Coordinates of C-alpha atoms in Angstrom, one line a residue:
M93 CA -41.8 26.2 -34.2
D94 CA -40.1 26.1 -30.9
T95 CA -42.2 26.9 -27.5
N96 CA -41.5 30.8 -28.1
G97 CA -43.1 30.7 -31.5
K98 CA -39.7 31.1 -33.2
A99 CA -38.5 29.4 -36.2
P100 CA -35.6 27.1 -35.8
D101 CA -32.2 28.2 -36.8
G102 CA -32.0 28.9 -40.6
W103 CA -35.7 29.4 -41.3
S104 CA -37.5 32.5 -42.1
P105 CA -40.4 33.4 -39.8
Y106 CA -42.5 33.2 -43.1
T107 CA -41.8 29.5 -43.6
S108 CA -45.0 27.4 -43.1
K109 CA -45.3 24.2 -41.2
T110 CA -46.2 22.4 -44.3
D111 CA -43.0 23.4 -45.7
M112 CA -41.0 22.2 -42.8
I113 CA -42.8 18.9 -42.6
Q114 CA -42.2 18.3 -46.1
N115 CA -38.7 19.1 -45.9
G116 CA -38.1 16.7 -43.0
G117 CA -37.9 19.3 -40.4
G118 CA -34.3 20.3 -41.6
S119 CA -32.5 23.6 -41.0
S120 CA -33.7 25.0 -44.3
P121 CA -36.2 24.4 -47.1
A122 CA -35.1 21.9 -49.7
K123 CA -34.6 24.1 -52.6
P124 CA -32.1 23.3 -55.5
Q125 CA -28.9 25.3 -55.1
G126 CA -27.6 24.4 -58.4
N127 CA -24.2 25.3 -59.7
R128 CA -23.2 28.4 -57.7
T129 CA -19.8 28.9 -59.6
F130 CA -21.1 31.7 -61.8
V131 CA -22.7 33.8 -59.0
Y132 CA -19.3 33.8 -57.2
V133 CA -17.5 34.8 -60.4
L134 CA -20.1 37.7 -60.8
A135 CA -19.6 38.6 -57.1
C136 CA -15.7 38.8 -57.4
F137 CA -15.8 40.8 -60.7
A138 CA -18.2 43.1 -59.1
T139 CA -16.2 43.7 -55.9
I140 CA -13.2 44.7 -57.7
G141 CA -14.9 48.0 -57.3
G142 CA -14.0 47.5 -53.5
L143 CA -10.4 46.7 -54.4
L144 CA -10.2 50.1 -56.3
F145 CA -11.8 51.8 -53.3
G146 CA -9.2 50.1 -51.0
Y147 CA -6.2 50.6 -53.1
D148 CA -6.9 54.5 -53.5
T149 CA -7.6 54.8 -49.9
G150 CA -4.3 53.2 -48.8
I151 CA -2.0 54.5 -51.7
V152 CA -2.7 58.2 -51.2
S153 CA -0.4 58.5 -48.0
G154 CA 2.4 56.5 -49.5
S155 CA 2.3 58.5 -52.8
M156 CA 1.9 61.9 -51.0
L157 CA 5.5 61.5 -49.4
L158 CA 6.9 61.7 -53.0
I159 CA 4.2 64.0 -54.6
Q160 CA 4.7 66.8 -52.1
P161 CA 8.5 67.7 -52.9
Y162 CA 8.0 66.9 -56.5
F163 CA 5.4 69.5 -57.0
E164 CA 6.5 71.4 -53.8
L165 CA 3.1 71.3 -52.5
N166 CA 1.7 73.4 -49.4
T167 CA -0.4 72.1 -46.8
F168 CA -3.4 73.5 -48.5
W169 CA -2.5 71.4 -51.8
Q170 CA -1.9 68.3 -49.9
E171 CA -5.2 68.4 -48.3
L172 CA -6.9 69.4 -51.5
I173 CA -5.4 66.4 -53.4
V174 CA -6.3 64.0 -50.7
S175 CA -9.7 65.3 -50.2
G176 CA -10.5 65.8 -53.9
T177 CA -11.1 62.0 -54.3
I178 CA -13.4 61.8 -51.1
G179 CA -15.3 64.9 -51.9
A180 CA -16.1 63.6 -55.4
A181 CA -16.8 60.2 -54.2
A182 CA -19.6 61.6 -51.7
I183 CA -21.3 63.9 -54.5
F184 CA -21.4 61.0 -57.2
A185 CA -22.3 58.4 -54.8
L186 CA -25.6 60.1 -54.4
I187 CA -25.6 60.8 -58.3
A188 CA -25.2 56.9 -58.8
G189 CA -28.7 56.2 -57.2
P190 CA -30.9 57.7 -59.9
C191 CA -28.4 56.6 -62.4
C192 CA -28.5 53.1 -61.5
D193 CA -32.3 53.0 -61.4
I194 CA -32.6 54.3 -64.9
F195 CA -29.6 52.8 -66.7
G196 CA -29.1 49.8 -64.8
R197 CA -26.6 48.5 -62.3
K198 CA -24.4 46.7 -64.7
K199 CA -23.7 49.9 -66.9
V200 CA -23.2 52.1 -63.9
I201 CA -20.6 49.6 -62.6
M202 CA -18.8 49.5 -66.3
V203 CA -18.9 53.5 -66.3
A204 CA -17.4 53.5 -62.7
S205 CA -14.4 51.2 -63.9
F206 CA -13.9 53.0 -67.0
I207 CA -13.9 56.5 -65.3
F208 CA -11.2 55.0 -62.5
T209 CA -9.0 53.8 -65.1
V210 CA -9.1 57.0 -66.9
G211 CA -8.4 58.7 -63.7
A212 CA -5.7 56.5 -62.9
I213 CA -3.9 57.2 -66.2
V214 CA -4.5 61.0 -65.9
M215 CA -2.8 61.2 -62.4
A216 CA 0.2 58.9 -63.9
I217 CA 0.8 61.3 -66.7
S218 CA 0.1 64.6 -64.5
P219 CA 2.4 67.4 -65.6
N220 CA 1.5 69.7 -62.8
K221 CA -0.6 69.8 -59.8
W222 CA -3.7 70.8 -61.3
V223 CA -3.7 68.0 -63.6
L224 CA -3.1 65.8 -60.6
L225 CA -6.1 67.1 -58.8
A226 CA -8.1 66.6 -61.9
G227 CA -7.1 63.1 -62.0
R228 CA -8.0 62.6 -58.2
I229 CA -11.5 64.0 -58.7
I230 CA -12.0 61.8 -61.7
V231 CA -11.0 58.7 -59.5
G232 CA -13.2 60.0 -57.0
I233 CA -16.4 60.1 -59.4
G234 CA -15.6 56.4 -60.2
I235 CA -15.2 55.5 -56.6
G236 CA -18.5 57.2 -55.9
F237 CA -20.4 55.1 -58.5
A238 CA -18.8 51.8 -57.5
S239 CA -19.1 52.1 -53.9
M240 CA -22.9 52.6 -54.1
T241 CA -23.8 50.3 -56.9
V242 CA -21.7 47.2 -56.2
P243 CA -23.4 46.2 -53.0
V244 CA -26.7 46.7 -54.7
Y245 CA -25.8 44.6 -57.8
V246 CA -24.4 41.8 -55.7
A247 CA -27.3 41.6 -53.2
E248 CA -29.8 41.7 -55.9
S249 CA -28.3 38.8 -57.8
A250 CA -27.3 36.6 -54.8
P251 CA -29.5 33.7 -53.4
P252 CA -30.8 34.8 -50.0
D253 CA -28.7 32.0 -48.1
I254 CA -25.3 33.5 -49.3
R255 CA -26.1 37.0 -50.0
G256 CA -24.4 38.3 -47.0
R257 CA -21.3 36.2 -47.8
L258 CA -21.1 37.8 -51.2
V259 CA -21.8 41.4 -50.4
T260 CA -19.1 41.0 -47.7
L261 CA -16.8 40.1 -50.4
N262 CA -16.7 43.7 -51.0
Q263 CA -15.1 44.5 -48.0
L264 CA -12.6 41.6 -48.3
F265 CA -11.6 43.1 -51.7
I266 CA -11.1 46.7 -50.0
T267 CA -8.8 45.1 -47.6
I268 CA -6.7 43.6 -50.2
G269 CA -6.5 47.0 -52.0
V270 CA -5.6 48.5 -48.8
L271 CA -2.8 46.1 -48.2
L272 CA -1.7 45.8 -51.8
S273 CA -1.1 49.7 -51.8
S274 CA 1.1 49.4 -48.9
V275 CA 3.4 46.9 -50.5
L276 CA 3.6 48.9 -53.8
A277 CA 4.1 51.9 -51.7
G278 CA 7.2 50.4 -50.2
A279 CA 8.2 49.1 -53.6
F280 CA 8.3 52.3 -55.3
S281 CA 9.1 54.6 -52.5
E282 CA 12.8 54.8 -53.3
M283 CA 12.1 56.2 -56.9
E284 CA 11.6 59.8 -55.8
D285 CA 10.7 61.3 -59.2
T286 CA 8.5 58.6 -60.8
G287 CA 7.5 56.2 -58.1
W288 CA 4.2 58.1 -57.4
R289 CA 3.4 57.8 -61.0
Y290 CA 3.8 53.9 -60.8
M291 CA 1.9 53.9 -57.6
L292 CA -1.2 55.8 -58.8
G293 CA -1.3 54.7 -62.4
L294 CA -1.3 50.8 -61.6
A295 CA -4.7 51.1 -60.1
G296 CA -5.9 51.5 -63.7
V297 CA -5.1 47.7 -64.3
P298 CA -7.9 46.3 -61.9
G299 CA -10.4 49.0 -63.2
A300 CA -9.7 47.8 -66.8
I301 CA -10.1 44.2 -65.7
Q302 CA -13.5 44.9 -64.2
F303 CA -14.7 46.8 -67.4
I304 CA -13.7 43.8 -69.7
G305 CA -15.3 41.3 -67.3
F306 CA -18.6 43.0 -66.9
I307 CA -19.1 42.8 -70.6
Y308 CA -19.9 39.3 -70.3
L309 CA -22.0 39.4 -67.1
P310 CA -25.6 40.0 -66.9
E311 CA -27.8 42.7 -65.5
S312 CA -29.4 42.5 -62.1
P313 CA -32.6 40.4 -62.6
R314 CA -34.7 42.5 -60.3
W315 CA -33.6 45.9 -62.2
L316 CA -34.8 43.9 -65.4
V317 CA -38.1 43.2 -63.7
S318 CA -38.3 46.7 -62.9
K319 CA -38.2 47.8 -66.4
G320 CA -40.8 45.3 -67.4
R321 CA -38.2 42.9 -69.2
D322 CA -39.5 39.8 -67.5
E323 CA -38.3 37.2 -70.1
E324 CA -34.9 38.5 -70.0
A325 CA -34.9 38.7 -66.1
L326 CA -36.3 35.0 -65.8
K327 CA -33.2 33.7 -68.1
V328 CA -30.7 35.7 -66.0
L329 CA -32.1 34.3 -62.8
K330 CA -31.7 30.7 -63.9
R331 CA -28.3 31.4 -65.1
I332 CA -27.3 33.0 -61.9
R333 CA -29.2 30.2 -59.7
G334 CA -27.5 27.5 -61.9
H335 CA -31.1 25.8 -62.1
D336 CA -34.5 26.2 -63.7
D337 CA -36.6 26.1 -60.5
V338 CA -36.8 29.7 -60.0
D339 CA -40.5 30.3 -60.6
E340 CA -41.1 30.9 -56.9
E341 CA -38.4 33.6 -56.5
F342 CA -39.7 35.0 -59.7
K343 CA -43.2 35.5 -58.3
E344 CA -41.7 37.1 -55.3
V345 CA -39.8 39.6 -57.3
K346 CA -42.7 40.4 -59.5
D347 CA -44.9 40.9 -56.3
A348 CA -42.6 43.4 -55.0
E349 CA -42.6 45.3 -58.2
S350 CA -46.3 45.5 -57.9
N351 CA -45.9 47.6 -54.9
K352 CA -43.6 50.1 -56.7
Q353 CA -44.4 53.7 -55.8
S354 CA -45.0 56.3 -58.3
G355 CA -43.4 60.1 -58.3
F356 CA -40.1 61.4 -56.9
V357 CA -38.5 58.7 -55.3
L358 CA -37.0 60.7 -52.4
S359 CA -40.1 62.3 -51.6
Q360 CA -41.7 58.8 -51.8
I361 CA -39.1 57.5 -49.3
M362 CA -39.8 60.4 -46.8
N363 CA -43.7 59.7 -47.1
T364 CA -43.4 56.0 -46.6
P365 CA -43.0 55.0 -42.8
H366 CA -41.3 51.6 -43.0
V367 CA -38.9 52.8 -45.9
R368 CA -38.1 56.0 -43.9
R369 CA -37.2 53.6 -40.9
A370 CA -35.0 51.7 -43.1
L371 CA -33.1 54.6 -44.4
F372 CA -32.6 55.8 -40.8
V373 CA -30.9 52.3 -39.9
G374 CA -28.8 52.6 -43.2
C375 CA -27.5 56.1 -42.7
G376 CA -27.2 55.6 -39.1
L377 CA -24.7 52.5 -39.7
Q378 CA -22.7 54.4 -42.3
L379 CA -22.4 57.2 -40.0
F380 CA -21.2 54.9 -36.8
Q381 CA -19.0 53.0 -39.2
Q382 CA -16.9 56.2 -39.9
L383 CA -17.2 58.0 -36.6
C384 CA -15.7 54.9 -34.9
G385 CA -12.5 56.2 -36.3
I386 CA -11.6 53.6 -39.0
N387 CA -10.1 56.0 -41.3
T388 CA -7.6 57.7 -38.7
V389 CA -6.3 53.8 -38.8
I390 CA -6.1 53.7 -42.4
Y391 CA -5.0 57.1 -43.3
Y392 CA -2.8 57.7 -40.2
S393 CA -1.5 54.3 -39.0
A394 CA 2.2 55.4 -39.4
T395 CA 1.7 58.7 -37.8
I396 CA -0.3 57.0 -34.9
L397 CA 2.7 54.4 -34.5
K398 CA 5.1 57.4 -34.5
M399 CA 3.3 59.3 -32.0
S400 CA 3.4 56.6 -29.6
G401 CA 7.1 56.3 -29.8
F402 CA 8.4 54.3 -32.9
P403 CA 11.0 55.9 -35.0
P404 CA 9.5 57.0 -38.6
K405 CA 11.3 53.9 -40.5
Q406 CA 9.9 51.3 -37.9
A407 CA 6.3 52.9 -38.1
I408 CA 6.2 52.7 -41.9
W409 CA 7.1 48.9 -41.7
L410 CA 4.6 48.4 -38.8
V411 CA 1.8 49.7 -40.7
C412 CA 1.9 46.2 -42.3
V413 CA 0.7 44.9 -39.1
P414 CA -2.8 46.4 -38.8
F415 CA -3.1 46.2 -42.6
G416 CA -2.5 42.5 -42.5
V417 CA -4.8 41.9 -39.6
N418 CA -7.6 43.8 -41.5
F419 CA -7.2 41.6 -44.4
L420 CA -7.1 38.3 -42.6
A421 CA -9.9 39.3 -40.1
T422 CA -12.5 40.0 -43.1
F423 CA -12.4 36.4 -43.6
I424 CA -14.1 35.9 -40.4
G425 CA -16.9 38.1 -41.6
V426 CA -17.2 36.1 -44.7
W427 CA -17.4 32.8 -43.0
A428 CA -19.7 34.2 -40.0
V429 CA -22.2 36.3 -41.7
E430 CA -24.6 33.6 -42.6
R431 CA -23.9 31.6 -39.5
L432 CA -24.2 34.3 -36.7
G433 CA -26.2 37.0 -38.6
R434 CA -25.5 40.5 -39.4
K435 CA -26.8 42.2 -36.1
I436 CA -24.6 39.9 -33.7
L437 CA -21.3 40.3 -35.9
L438 CA -22.1 44.3 -35.8
C439 CA -22.6 43.9 -31.9
I440 CA -19.6 42.0 -31.2
S441 CA -17.5 44.2 -33.5
F442 CA -18.7 47.4 -31.6
V443 CA -17.5 45.9 -28.3
G444 CA -14.1 44.9 -29.9
V445 CA -13.7 48.2 -31.4
T446 CA -14.3 49.9 -28.0
I447 CA -11.9 47.8 -26.2
A448 CA -9.3 48.4 -28.8
L449 CA -9.9 52.4 -28.6
I450 CA -9.6 52.0 -24.8
V451 CA -6.1 50.3 -25.3
L452 CA -5.1 53.0 -27.5
A453 CA -6.2 55.8 -25.5
M454 CA -4.8 54.3 -22.4
G455 CA -1.5 53.8 -24.3
F456 CA -1.0 57.6 -25.0
L457 CA -2.4 58.4 -21.6
L458 CA 0.4 56.4 -19.8
S459 CA 3.0 57.6 -22.3
A460 CA 1.8 61.2 -21.5
K461 CA 1.9 60.7 -17.7
H462 CA 5.3 59.0 -17.7
S463 CA 7.1 61.1 -20.2
P464 CA 10.8 61.2 -20.0
A465 CA 12.3 64.4 -18.3
I466 CA 14.3 67.2 -19.6
N467 CA 17.1 68.7 -17.9
G468 CA 16.7 72.4 -17.9
T469 CA 19.8 73.4 -16.1
M470 CA 22.1 71.6 -18.8
S471 CA 23.8 74.2 -21.0
V472 CA 23.5 74.2 -24.9
T473 CA 25.8 76.5 -26.8
Y474 CA 26.0 77.5 -30.4
P475 CA 29.0 76.5 -32.3
N476 CA 30.5 79.9 -31.6
G477 CA 30.3 79.1 -27.7
S478 CA 27.4 81.3 -26.8
A479 CA 24.5 80.1 -24.8
V480 CA 21.4 79.1 -26.4
H481 CA 17.9 80.8 -25.2
D482 CA 15.0 79.8 -27.6
Q483 CA 11.4 78.7 -27.4
C484 CA 12.5 74.8 -27.0
Q485 CA 14.3 75.7 -23.6
Q486 CA 11.2 76.2 -21.8
Y487 CA 9.9 72.5 -21.7
S488 CA 10.5 70.0 -18.6
I489 CA 9.3 66.9 -20.1
C490 CA 9.6 65.3 -23.4
E491 CA 5.6 65.4 -24.2
D492 CA 5.6 69.1 -23.9
C493 CA 8.6 69.4 -26.2
I494 CA 7.5 67.3 -29.0
L495 CA 4.2 69.1 -29.0
N496 CA 5.9 72.2 -30.4
A497 CA 6.5 71.5 -34.0
D498 CA 9.5 73.4 -34.2
C499 CA 11.5 71.3 -31.3
G500 CA 12.7 67.9 -30.8
Y501 CA 14.1 65.7 -28.1
C502 CA 17.6 64.7 -27.7
Y503 CA 18.6 62.2 -25.4
D504 CA 21.2 59.5 -24.3
D505 CA 20.2 56.0 -23.2
N506 CA 23.4 55.5 -21.3
Q507 CA 23.1 58.9 -19.3
S508 CA 20.2 59.7 -17.5
G509 CA 19.3 63.2 -16.9
S510 CA 21.1 64.4 -19.9
A511 CA 17.9 65.0 -22.3
T512 CA 17.4 68.4 -23.8
C513 CA 14.9 70.0 -26.0
L514 CA 16.3 71.5 -29.1
L515 CA 15.4 73.3 -32.2
A516 CA 14.6 71.1 -35.3
K517 CA 17.0 71.6 -38.4
G518 CA 15.6 72.6 -41.9
D519 CA 12.2 72.6 -43.7
K520 CA 9.8 71.2 -41.2
D521 CA 7.9 69.2 -43.9
K522 CA 11.2 67.5 -45.2
D523 CA 14.2 67.3 -43.0
K524 CA 13.1 67.9 -39.4
D525 CA 13.3 64.1 -38.6
L526 CA 16.8 64.2 -39.6
Y527 CA 18.8 66.1 -36.9
A528 CA 18.7 69.0 -34.5
D529 CA 19.7 72.5 -35.4
Y530 CA 22.6 72.7 -32.9
G531 CA 23.9 70.9 -30.0
R532 CA 24.8 67.4 -29.2
C533 CA 22.0 65.9 -31.6
S534 CA 23.1 68.0 -34.7
T535 CA 24.9 66.5 -37.7
N536 CA 28.5 67.0 -36.2
H537 CA 27.8 66.1 -32.6
T538 CA 30.3 68.6 -31.4
D539 CA 28.6 69.0 -28.1
A540 CA 28.1 65.3 -27.4
P541 CA 30.1 63.9 -24.5
A542 CA 32.9 61.4 -25.3
G543 CA 31.5 57.8 -25.6
S544 CA 27.7 58.9 -25.7
D545 CA 25.1 57.6 -28.3
M546 CA 22.9 60.5 -28.7
K547 CA 19.3 60.1 -30.3
W548 CA 17.1 62.4 -31.9
T549 CA 13.2 62.3 -32.0
H550 CA 10.6 64.6 -33.5
G551 CA 6.9 64.4 -32.9
Y552 CA 7.0 61.2 -30.6
C553 CA 8.8 60.3 -27.2
P554 CA 10.5 57.2 -26.2
T555 CA 8.4 55.4 -23.4
D556 CA 7.7 51.9 -21.9
Y557 CA 4.1 52.1 -23.7
T558 CA 5.0 52.1 -27.5
W559 CA 3.6 48.4 -27.6
M560 CA 0.2 49.4 -26.7
S561 CA -0.3 51.5 -29.8
V562 CA 0.6 48.2 -32.1
L563 CA -1.8 46.1 -29.7
G564 CA -4.7 48.8 -30.0
L565 CA -4.4 49.0 -33.8
A566 CA -4.3 45.3 -34.4
L567 CA -7.3 44.8 -32.0
F568 CA -9.2 47.6 -33.8
V569 CA -8.9 46.1 -37.5
L570 CA -9.5 42.4 -36.0
S571 CA -12.7 43.7 -34.5
F572 CA -13.7 46.2 -37.3
A573 CA -13.1 43.9 -40.3
P574 CA -15.8 41.2 -39.6
G575 CA -18.6 43.5 -38.6
L576 CA -18.4 47.3 -38.7
G577 CA -16.6 47.1 -42.1
P578 CA -18.9 45.0 -44.3
M579 CA -22.1 44.8 -42.5
P580 CA -23.3 48.4 -43.0
W581 CA -22.8 47.7 -46.8
T582 CA -24.5 44.4 -46.6
I583 CA -27.7 45.7 -44.5
N584 CA -28.0 48.8 -46.9
S585 CA -28.1 46.5 -49.7
E586 CA -30.9 44.7 -48.3
I587 CA -33.3 46.9 -46.3
Y588 CA -34.8 48.8 -49.1
P589 CA -37.8 48.0 -51.3
M590 CA -36.8 47.6 -55.0
W591 CA -38.2 50.9 -56.0
A592 CA -36.1 52.6 -53.3
R593 CA -33.1 50.6 -53.3
G594 CA -30.9 52.8 -55.5
T595 CA -31.9 56.2 -53.8
G596 CA -31.5 54.7 -50.4
V597 CA -28.3 53.2 -50.8
A598 CA -27.0 56.3 -52.6
I599 CA -28.1 58.5 -49.5
S600 CA -26.5 56.3 -47.0
T601 CA -23.2 55.9 -49.2
M602 CA -23.3 59.8 -49.4
F603 CA -23.3 59.7 -45.6
N604 CA -20.3 57.2 -45.3
W605 CA -18.2 59.6 -47.6
I606 CA -19.2 62.8 -45.9
F607 CA -18.3 61.6 -42.3
N608 CA -15.1 59.7 -43.8
L609 CA -14.0 63.4 -44.9
A610 CA -15.2 64.9 -41.6
V611 CA -13.0 62.4 -39.4
S612 CA -10.1 62.4 -41.9
F613 CA -9.9 66.2 -41.6
S614 CA -10.5 66.5 -38.0
F615 CA -8.3 63.8 -36.7
L616 CA -4.9 65.9 -36.6
T617 CA -6.9 69.0 -35.1
L618 CA -8.5 67.0 -32.5
L619 CA -5.0 65.5 -31.4
E620 CA -3.9 69.2 -30.9
T621 CA -7.1 70.2 -29.0
I622 CA -8.4 67.4 -26.9
T623 CA -4.9 65.4 -26.6
K624 CA -4.1 62.1 -28.3
Y625 CA -5.7 59.9 -25.5
G626 CA -8.8 62.4 -25.4
T627 CA -9.1 61.7 -29.3
F628 CA -9.5 58.0 -29.0
F629 CA -11.7 58.3 -25.8
L630 CA -14.2 60.4 -28.1
F631 CA -14.2 57.6 -30.6
M632 CA -14.7 55.1 -28.1
G633 CA -18.0 57.1 -26.7
V634 CA -19.0 57.1 -30.3
C635 CA -18.8 53.2 -30.3
V636 CA -20.9 52.9 -27.4
F637 CA -23.7 54.8 -28.9
G638 CA -23.3 52.7 -32.1
L639 CA -23.8 49.6 -30.1
A640 CA -27.2 50.9 -28.5
F641 CA -28.3 51.9 -31.9
T642 CA -27.7 48.5 -33.3
V643 CA -29.4 46.9 -30.5
I644 CA -32.5 48.9 -30.7
F645 CA -33.0 49.6 -34.3
V646 CA -31.1 47.1 -36.5
P647 CA -33.0 43.9 -37.6
E648 CA -31.6 40.7 -38.3
T649 CA -31.8 40.1 -42.0
R650 CA -30.2 36.6 -42.3
N651 CA -31.8 34.0 -44.6
L652 CA -34.6 36.3 -45.7
S653 CA -35.3 37.2 -49.2
L654 CA -35.1 41.1 -50.2
E655 CA -38.8 41.2 -50.1
E656 CA -39.2 39.6 -46.7
V657 CA -36.6 42.1 -45.4
E658 CA -38.8 44.9 -46.3
E659 CA -41.6 43.7 -44.2
L660 CA -39.3 43.9 -40.9
F661 CA -39.6 47.8 -41.0
M662 CA -43.4 47.8 -41.1
T663 CA -45.7 47.8 -38.2
P664 CA -47.0 44.4 -37.4
E665 CA -50.4 45.0 -38.8
K666 CA -49.2 46.2 -42.2
G667 CA -46.3 43.6 -42.0
E668 CA -48.7 41.0 -41.5
A669 CA -51.2 42.0 -44.5
R670 CA -48.1 42.2 -46.8
K671 CA -47.0 38.8 -45.6
R672 CA -50.5 37.4 -46.5
E673 CA -50.4 38.9 -50.0
R674 CA -46.9 37.5 -50.6
L675 CA -47.6 34.1 -49.4
A676 CA -51.1 34.0 -51.4
A677 CA -49.1 35.1 -54.5
K678 CA -47.0 32.0 -53.9
E679 CA -49.9 29.9 -53.1
I680 CA -48.7 28.9 -49.5
V681 CA -50.9 28.4 -46.6
I682 CA -50.0 30.1 -43.4
E683 CA -50.0 27.8 -40.6
D684 CA -48.9 30.2 -37.9
P685 CA -50.1 33.7 -38.7
N686 CA -49.1 35.1 -35.3
N687 CA -45.3 34.2 -36.2
F688 CA -44.4 37.7 -37.2
T689 CA -41.5 39.8 -36.0
A690 CA -41.1 43.4 -37.1
I691 CA -39.8 47.0 -35.8
D692 CA -42.5 48.7 -34.2
T693 CA -40.8 52.2 -33.8
K694 CA -42.2 55.3 -35.0
F695 CA -39.8 58.3 -36.1

């Protein structure tokens, strides 16, 4: 112990001095590690569920560009098809809690992969919008089951010293799914009638792979202990650890099981102070993960880039920048989670995301303040020569013009002072981005001056600050991916006792999906009501509160067993008593009984 009574880096506060001396005063107890190849294989097959989650999240925006005209969907149906998956995921993430406690983690993940595969097939062969909606709901059921169960299964199977890294693989696979979806969306985008079927149907392939792989993988050893299948649990634990010296860990799991509560689980959670505190932390982290605005980046990256001033075709390709950074930055989290710890990564992530949101907000603010002017005195005529007087003639700057969905901005880079606001041509959901209804930016350009190069924009203005949106989005995902992305899932898989883990993770996952839905549905409305820069300043404010929440309430769980983590949420007195019971069960002498850290916060 150091002079402050703290354990050296890499040591649990529960490690005795005797253990440290016997192990040469090293950074960690000398326990056999064994062959860890199997546990990595197990984690990779489990986190295919994250890939399915990420792929569906990313593919929906690209596929809807083809689905909308194919089925002639109105706005309501577009929102319904997108939200059908999110709503189903929120409901079935909650249902997954008792299911994985009753039937086991392995069976629920297999059911999730099977359901997802069936849903992908249904979407691919959909003859009408009703069947497509049914497929989207079926996929949402699978995602709901997987998003809740996968982190629990991995956390309960992983050794404490690499548990965070293995659970973080789930976020890595999510980013792989998102990146893969953007590539496939581009590859099939030219197939107007059938491209969307391939986009949605291909999601069934990894689902089938996961289902087959799990036939050969074991059940969670902790769940087996909870069902009294001790002999089977011991065999699984030895197989996962790659060595036979698991008696101490097995005793710890059995001791935790002896503290199991009876009765309705949710009621017991609410009546158990330290578990209630853990649930407060778990739900809070999932809430802040979504309210920071991550899904505005995933669902609306192209829209954000277009609004900032990039032409639509450029915006589509530039989406690969934040998605690619998101994928690569997740490796930072995989590397750092066991070195820096969960709490530090979260705090760094909140700070980085806050800075990114400031960059985005300032970019839109500067674009609005320096919006190109419109020449209100320039005469615009119909083909028959009569003067035009419509709702688009009233604006004096581009920003005001493009806020009207019926209008577009017509300008010439070579002639300052010649810009006009014109009525857009055709169906607003299909053709508006192509040309103006009349005047110098119409298809025939009969009113364009000789030698001019007229340009037309709809929904965005050309400014000198477009680069700030790319920088802001890249900084956002660079900061989000290592911390705010995986840590809420990692921490939630660790902080509940075994008897409450399924229900606790289910409730927190439901929070994630509910606020995912809320942010996704409110984003475009927020842009219209409090402006683009106001929306990102709002998300920034939420991140500041999230940082404070993390500093005050979130404990560090690095290098602790799941049973030790539970004690962090107890009062010092109860935590010390529980620690003595646990160490006595392992026959370890307590050299320093005052070395205990817990959250002493009452709710």
